[in-house]
Amino acid sequence: MTRGERRVLWVGLAFISPWIIGFLTFTVYPLAAALYYSFCDYDILSNPVWVGTLNYRDLVADHVFWRSLYNTLRYATFFLPLGMLLSLLVAILLTQSIKGRSVFRLTYFLPCLVPVVASAMIWLWMFNSRFGLLNRALAKMGIDGPNWLTDPHWAMPSLILMSLWGIGNMIVIYLATLHDVPKHIYESTDMDGASFGRKLWHITVPMISPVIYFNLIMGLIGSLQVFVQPYIMVPDGGINRSALFYTVYLYEHAFSYLNMGYASAMACILFLLIFFLTWMATCSIQKRIYYAGE
Amino acid sequence: MQASKRRLALKVRIGHILVYSILFGGAMLFLLPFLWMFSTAVKPIEQTLSSSSWLPYRDYVEQKGQLVPVGNHQKVPVEATRIKKIKPQWGNFVGAIKAMRHFPLYLQNTLLLCFLTVIGMVFLVRWWLMGFRV
């Protein structure tokens, strides 16, 4: 490297230094600290004490930890396919040329405008077993509604149902890309007499596959990190911890018991899990994505 | 030719009806919690949990030829006939704002955060990525 090149390098680094400093202090440092604390006994008030892999060994033996992990994975396996399928369906219907299309679009996006805490409060009333709207409607039809949030069998389906109410974000992303599919492809398939289902499967889905992939990855990460709704609606995870989520349990250890080391270990495991699942998803479907010749 | 055209038109119409009904049903499901939230927002406190009505109402009793609202702590003769009148409690909104003692401060903080984030995301980062060119 000549003197000139070195000078250019330094100037370049100086120009991107706001980003470098921000990245180091707000991303790299917290990550490294979490990793370090996961090997410590740390209660915030006193200095961290190195305990080696004790936190991780405790985690393996902690059946509540396994329960929360199982619950979170179960939530993701139900919510993710359902949410992606429903949002794609609604988005396709919302691109048809019908009257009042913008009103329908607004309606489906409306839930995303309500702060998450507020929507959790609304659904807390909706799910109330005695006074809630859901059970009243069921009672009118002669069905004895379940105790949605307090019944161990129904707490998880309730939370999934509520999450499906907020698929507006995914719908908007699908809508944006559905308009980019070239019209002439549809026209030529119309000439060939292709049915709605064929056009959907052979043209729409391949053409928007990068966005389906994006929604899958974002949805996967989001549903494994879901926190606010379960924390407000079933703060302790309900009876038998049937709706205890990973992040809620993590929060409990971090800020109720002040077990920062234990919580950091949980955070590291969740990070690795999300990393691994995202990598698996990428590997398995990357070759099936169509990037329009890029 | 005429027959096949008619069949095509019928098919398109059936498709439209199907699209409308699915979208309408879904939209209702998405709107219901909102409407319920709004209706609860204008109900008097004693109806927020116990009432199955979508409309906020208030009970009145007739006393000396005048309609008197039935309050929470007021004693009402059992035999008095109650008259229901729809009466939204718009005061709930004022009450909510008053209950948050520093409402203007909270609002200011939220708006400031929102404004700076949007400006930063849309303009600054783009400007930065493009090498400080406008």
XYZ file of C-alpha atoms in Angstrom:
428
model
C 0.000 0.000 0.000
C 1.465 3.331 -1.043
C 1.284 6.500 1.007
C -1.471 7.858 -1.209
C -3.597 4.742 -0.880
C -3.201 4.736 2.881
C -4.277 8.374 2.969
C -7.403 7.590 0.944
C -8.182 4.706 3.278
C -7.914 6.905 6.370
C -10.060 9.621 4.825
C -12.652 7.010 3.897
C -12.655 5.561 7.390
C -12.963 9.062 8.843
C -15.998 9.691 6.685
C -17.794 6.553 7.801
C -16.643 6.982 11.407
C -20.087 8.107 12.675
C -21.383 4.719 11.633
C -18.346 2.825 12.935
C -18.566 4.499 16.354
C -22.305 3.888 16.565
C -21.886 0.283 15.483
C -19.128 -0.386 18.017
C -20.847 1.239 20.994
C -24.455 0.278 20.356
C -24.166 -3.088 18.601
C -20.810 -4.775 19.152
C -20.333 -3.758 22.784
C -23.810 -4.883 24.019
C -23.455 -8.181 22.124
C -20.033 -8.855 23.597
C -21.206 -7.825 27.065
C -24.205 -10.189 26.869
C -21.894 -13.013 25.857
C -19.525 -12.219 28.743
C -22.334 -11.913 31.338
C -23.773 -15.259 30.235
C -20.711 -16.849 31.841
C -21.087 -14.783 35.021
C -23.233 -14.557 38.102
C -24.439 -10.979 37.774
C -27.261 -9.210 39.619
C -26.633 -5.643 38.302
C -26.056 -4.353 41.858
C -22.699 -6.051 42.434
C -19.842 -6.844 40.066
C -20.173 -9.868 37.782
C -18.458 -13.032 39.034
C -17.125 -15.517 36.520
C -18.831 -18.901 36.945
C -17.921 -20.615 33.688
C -20.705 -22.588 32.023
C -22.831 -22.838 35.173
C -25.690 -20.762 33.688
C -25.865 -22.998 30.627
C -25.817 -26.170 32.735
C -28.616 -24.752 34.908
C -30.616 -23.912 31.792
C -30.429 -27.474 30.497
C -31.814 -28.723 33.823
C -34.504 -26.021 34.034
C -37.769 -27.555 32.809
C -39.498 -24.145 32.718
C -36.883 -23.049 30.186
C -37.719 -26.045 27.963
C -41.413 -25.335 28.406
C -40.972 -21.715 27.258
C -38.857 -22.805 24.302
C -41.447 -25.402 23.304
C -44.284 -22.851 23.595
C -42.455 -20.293 21.478
C -41.643 -22.826 18.758
C -45.264 -24.032 18.806
C -46.485 -20.466 18.406
C -44.122 -19.923 15.473
C -45.092 -23.178 13.724
C -48.768 -22.250 13.814
C -48.643 -18.505 13.357
C -46.052 -18.310 10.589
C -47.706 -20.530 7.916
C -51.188 -19.308 8.803
C -50.174 -15.667 8.791
C -48.226 -15.910 5.532
C -50.982 -17.806 3.732
C -53.784 -15.545 4.930
C -51.868 -12.341 4.197
C -50.988 -13.535 0.685
C -54.616 -14.462 0.049
C -55.918 -11.127 1.289
C -53.232 -9.232 -0.649
C -54.191 -11.008 -3.887
C -57.860 -10.210 -3.303
C -56.926 -6.604 -2.567
C -55.175 -6.235 -5.935
C -58.297 -7.231 -7.882
C -60.000 -4.275 -9.510
C -63.033 -3.929 -7.287
C -64.957 -0.985 -5.924
C -63.918 0.341 -2.519
C -60.516 -1.318 -2.758
C -58.762 1.410 -0.791
C -61.345 1.159 1.998
C -60.695 -2.577 2.273
C -56.955 -1.986 2.259
C -57.297 0.568 5.047
C -59.421 -1.820 7.091
C -56.897 -4.634 6.928
C -54.015 -2.349 7.835
C -55.869 -0.550 10.638
C -54.811 -2.978 13.440
C -51.151 -2.141 12.750
C -51.834 1.494 13.626
C -52.902 0.635 17.170
C -49.966 0.482 19.601
C -49.261 -3.142 20.565
C -50.023 -2.483 24.231
C -53.400 -0.982 23.365
C -54.332 -3.862 21.068
C -53.349 -6.336 23.792
C -55.723 -4.506 26.145
C -58.570 -4.648 23.589
C -58.086 -8.372 23.149
C -57.906 -8.885 26.895
C -61.519 -7.659 27.001
C -62.479 -9.573 23.874
C -61.181 -12.825 25.378
C -62.717 -12.262 28.813
C -64.561 -15.506 29.522
C -67.635 -13.886 31.124
C -67.980 -10.452 29.586
C -65.882 -10.748 26.442
C -67.312 -10.138 23.012
C -66.172 -13.541 21.723
C -67.933 -15.611 24.338
C -71.066 -13.492 24.138
C -71.255 -14.085 20.398
C -70.649 -17.818 20.962
C -73.332 -17.898 23.659
C -75.842 -16.428 21.217
C -75.107 -19.356 18.928
C -75.585 -21.708 21.858
C -71.890 -22.544 22.309
C -70.318 -22.393 25.728
C -67.112 -20.504 25.009
C -63.832 -21.530 26.649
C -61.947 -19.449 29.225
C -59.689 -18.245 26.442
C -56.655 -16.951 28.270
C -56.916 -18.851 31.541
C -57.504 -22.320 30.071
C -54.142 -24.030 29.417
C -55.490 -25.544 26.187
C -56.813 -22.273 24.826
C -54.222 -19.671 25.859
C -51.909 -20.431 22.932
C -54.637 -20.513 20.242
C -55.954 -17.214 21.658
C -52.576 -15.550 21.232
C -52.208 -16.930 17.702
C -55.693 -15.706 16.822
C -54.830 -12.271 18.120
C -51.568 -12.175 16.162
C -53.462 -12.987 12.974
C -55.360 -9.765 13.545
C -52.094 -7.899 12.967
C -50.994 -9.336 9.618
C -51.485 -5.938 7.972
C -47.725 -5.380 7.731
C -47.234 -8.537 5.685
C -50.229 -7.634 3.504
C -48.742 -4.222 2.711
C -45.427 -5.768 1.671
C -47.217 -8.295 -0.544
C -49.380 -5.546 -2.063
C -46.333 -3.497 -3.008
C -44.795 -6.404 -4.905
C -47.981 -7.783 -6.471
C -48.297 -4.568 -8.452
C -44.795 -5.112 -9.848
C -45.641 -8.393 -11.581
C -45.680 -7.484 -15.288
C -49.200 -7.320 -16.689
C -48.182 -8.811 -20.034
C -47.450 -12.191 -18.469
C -50.999 -12.390 -17.142
C -52.324 -11.257 -20.510
C -50.499 -13.973 -22.373
C -51.708 -16.637 -19.953
C -55.241 -15.302 -20.365
C -54.845 -15.912 -24.101
C -53.874 -19.485 -23.289
C -56.947 -19.806 -21.103
C -55.209 -20.334 -17.780
C -57.416 -20.526 -14.708
C -57.079 -18.313 -11.612
C -55.362 -21.050 -9.635
C -52.825 -21.775 -12.399
C -51.958 -18.102 -12.768
C -51.506 -17.876 -9.011
C -49.240 -20.919 -8.749
C -47.221 -20.559 -11.967
C -46.889 -16.786 -12.262
C -47.753 -14.843 -9.131
C -45.941 -17.030 -6.600
C -42.667 -17.351 -8.558
C -42.655 -13.660 -9.482
C -43.056 -12.506 -5.889
C -40.910 -15.263 -4.383
C -38.198 -12.864 -3.090
C -40.861 -11.058 -1.063
C -42.355 -14.320 0.212
C -38.842 -15.191 1.344
C -38.461 -11.798 3.041
C -41.778 -12.184 4.866
C -40.821 -15.708 5.936
C -37.525 -14.627 7.477
C -38.956 -11.509 9.127
C -41.961 -13.457 10.378
C -39.724 -16.201 11.751
C -37.548 -13.750 13.660
C -40.554 -11.748 14.849
C -42.541 -14.726 16.066
C -39.590 -16.185 17.990
C -39.063 -12.818 19.671
C -42.734 -12.096 20.416
C -42.950 -10.390 23.808
C -45.458 -7.602 24.365
C -48.743 -9.465 23.791
C -47.991 -12.477 26.036
C -46.322 -10.264 28.631
C -49.438 -8.126 28.989
C -52.091 -10.799 28.522
C -50.587 -13.766 30.393
C -47.698 -12.224 32.343
C -46.737 -15.337 34.300
C -47.463 -17.727 31.452
C -50.862 -18.793 32.753
C -51.775 -22.068 34.402
C -48.999 -24.680 34.106
C -46.979 -22.026 32.272
C -48.933 -23.084 29.177
C -48.439 -19.735 27.450
C -45.024 -18.795 28.783
C -42.922 -17.400 25.973
C -39.158 -17.491 25.743
C -38.664 -13.738 25.898
C -41.140 -13.392 28.781
C -39.205 -15.972 30.785
C -35.971 -14.191 29.874
C -37.422 -10.887 31.074
C -38.615 -12.542 34.279
C -35.087 -13.718 35.094
C -33.472 -10.445 34.088
C -35.729 -7.919 35.804
C -37.769 -9.826 38.419
C -35.060 -12.097 39.851
C -32.133 -9.921 38.693
C -30.407 -13.022 37.280
C -28.663 -11.086 34.525
C -26.187 -13.870 33.853
C -28.929 -16.458 33.431
C -30.955 -14.084 31.230
C -27.884 -13.334 29.102
C -27.317 -17.040 28.603
C -30.933 -17.374 27.450
C -30.479 -14.430 25.091
C -27.356 -16.032 23.588
C -29.195 -19.305 23.028
C -32.117 -17.500 21.389
C -29.699 -15.611 19.163
C -28.038 -18.855 18.072
C -31.414 -20.517 17.537
C -32.700 -17.689 15.337
C -29.408 -17.596 13.473
C -29.573 -21.345 12.845
C -33.247 -21.372 11.781
C -32.756 -18.395 9.460
C -29.733 -20.047 7.913
C -31.692 -23.297 7.436
C -34.604 -21.445 5.845
C -32.223 -19.615 3.534
C -30.396 -22.770 2.494
C -33.563 -24.725 1.826
C -35.401 -22.198 -0.315
C -32.757 -19.948 -1.822
C -32.544 -21.957 -5.043
C -36.309 -21.745 -5.522
C -36.374 -17.954 -5.485
C -36.632 -16.159 -8.779
C -34.721 -12.880 -8.968
C -35.736 -11.927 -12.513
C -32.413 -12.854 -14.096
C -30.163 -11.215 -11.513
C -70.433 -17.403 -29.585
C -73.216 -15.550 -27.772
C -73.657 -18.397 -25.278
C -69.980 -18.644 -24.438
C -69.780 -14.878 -23.943
C -72.682 -15.018 -21.553
C -71.058 -17.864 -19.666
C -67.846 -15.860 -19.352
C -69.736 -12.842 -18.028
C -71.467 -15.043 -15.474
C -68.133 -16.488 -14.407
C -66.644 -13.027 -13.919
C -69.672 -11.952 -11.899
C -69.469 -15.025 -9.646
C -65.784 -14.312 -9.127
C -66.572 -10.731 -8.125
C -69.231 -11.812 -5.661
C -66.791 -14.311 -4.145
C -64.036 -11.692 -3.802
C -66.415 -9.184 -2.242
C -67.879 -11.610 0.248
C -64.480 -12.885 1.425
C -63.077 -9.360 1.714
C -66.196 -8.086 3.447
C -66.267 -10.927 5.973
C -62.573 -10.475 6.755
C -62.953 -6.715 7.045
C -65.767 -7.193 9.558
C -63.580 -9.486 11.661
C -60.793 -6.909 11.531
C -63.106 -4.018 12.408
C -65.099 -5.594 15.253
C -62.411 -5.186 17.951
C -62.075 -1.529 16.904
C -65.761 -0.824 17.098
C -65.869 -2.539 20.470
C -62.940 -0.429 21.660
C -64.691 2.723 20.515
C -67.993 1.769 22.071
C -66.252 0.918 25.360
C -64.464 4.266 25.230
C -67.746 6.180 25.402
C -69.453 3.951 27.974
C -69.907 4.888 31.614
C -67.572 2.880 33.820
C -70.256 0.562 35.210
C -71.125 -0.646 31.713
C -67.623 -1.320 30.477
C -67.680 -4.850 31.858
C -71.290 -5.740 32.482
C -73.102 -4.488 29.420
C -73.596 -6.577 26.316
C -74.900 -3.563 24.444
C -72.909 -1.948 21.662
C -74.351 1.416 22.569
C -73.576 3.413 25.681
C -76.697 4.160 27.656
C -77.643 5.668 30.941
C -80.488 4.708 33.262
C -82.959 7.377 34.303
C -85.833 7.294 36.749
C -88.777 9.593 36.814
C -88.951 11.646 40.007
C -91.495 14.421 40.454
C -92.135 14.553 36.749
C -88.435 14.895 35.908
C -85.973 12.405 34.514
C -83.129 11.937 36.967
C -80.009 9.981 35.968
C -79.229 6.966 38.116
C -75.748 7.358 39.474
C -73.500 4.784 41.057
C -74.178 5.656 44.664
C -77.691 6.953 44.409
C -80.473 5.007 46.070
C -83.296 4.242 43.698
C -86.603 2.756 44.771
C -86.788 -0.802 43.471
C -90.225 -0.346 41.990
C -89.199 2.714 39.961
C -89.178 2.001 36.266
C -85.836 2.660 34.690
C -85.710 4.407 31.370
C -82.733 3.751 29.141
C -81.347 6.531 27.030
C -78.390 6.362 24.718
C -75.800 8.728 26.054
C -72.150 8.536 24.959
C -69.750 9.644 27.667
C -67.447 11.907 25.682
C -66.021 13.059 28.987
C -64.081 9.778 29.156
C -61.562 11.205 26.695
C -61.032 14.303 28.805
C -60.722 12.065 31.858
C -58.083 9.905 30.166
C -55.994 12.902 29.190
C -56.329 14.374 32.689
C -55.379 11.037 34.278
C -52.043 11.214 32.452
C -50.691 14.132 34.431
C -48.028 15.086 31.941
C -49.940 14.420 28.759
C -48.428 17.325 26.751
C -44.934 16.180 27.727
C -45.663 12.566 26.704
C -47.133 13.717 23.429
C -44.154 15.976 22.786
C -41.688 13.155 23.512
C -43.491 10.722 21.211
C -43.767 13.214 18.379
C -40.126 14.228 18.738
C -38.961 10.606 18.630
C -41.171 9.903 15.625
C -40.079 13.038 13.769
C -36.349 12.507 14.297
C -36.512 8.792 13.414
C -38.388 9.406 10.186
C -36.154 12.309 9.166
C -33.070 10.262 10.001
C -34.246 7.150 8.200
C -35.538 8.830 5.057
C -33.168 11.724 4.511
C -29.971 11.502 6.545
C -29.197 7.832 5.958
C -29.904 8.149 2.265
C -27.759 11.264 2.005
C -25.020 9.467 3.877
C -25.203 6.338 1.727
C -25.098 8.399 -1.442
C -21.797 9.943 -0.277
C -23.191 13.256 1.017
C -24.550 14.210 -2.393
C -27.915 15.874 -2.531
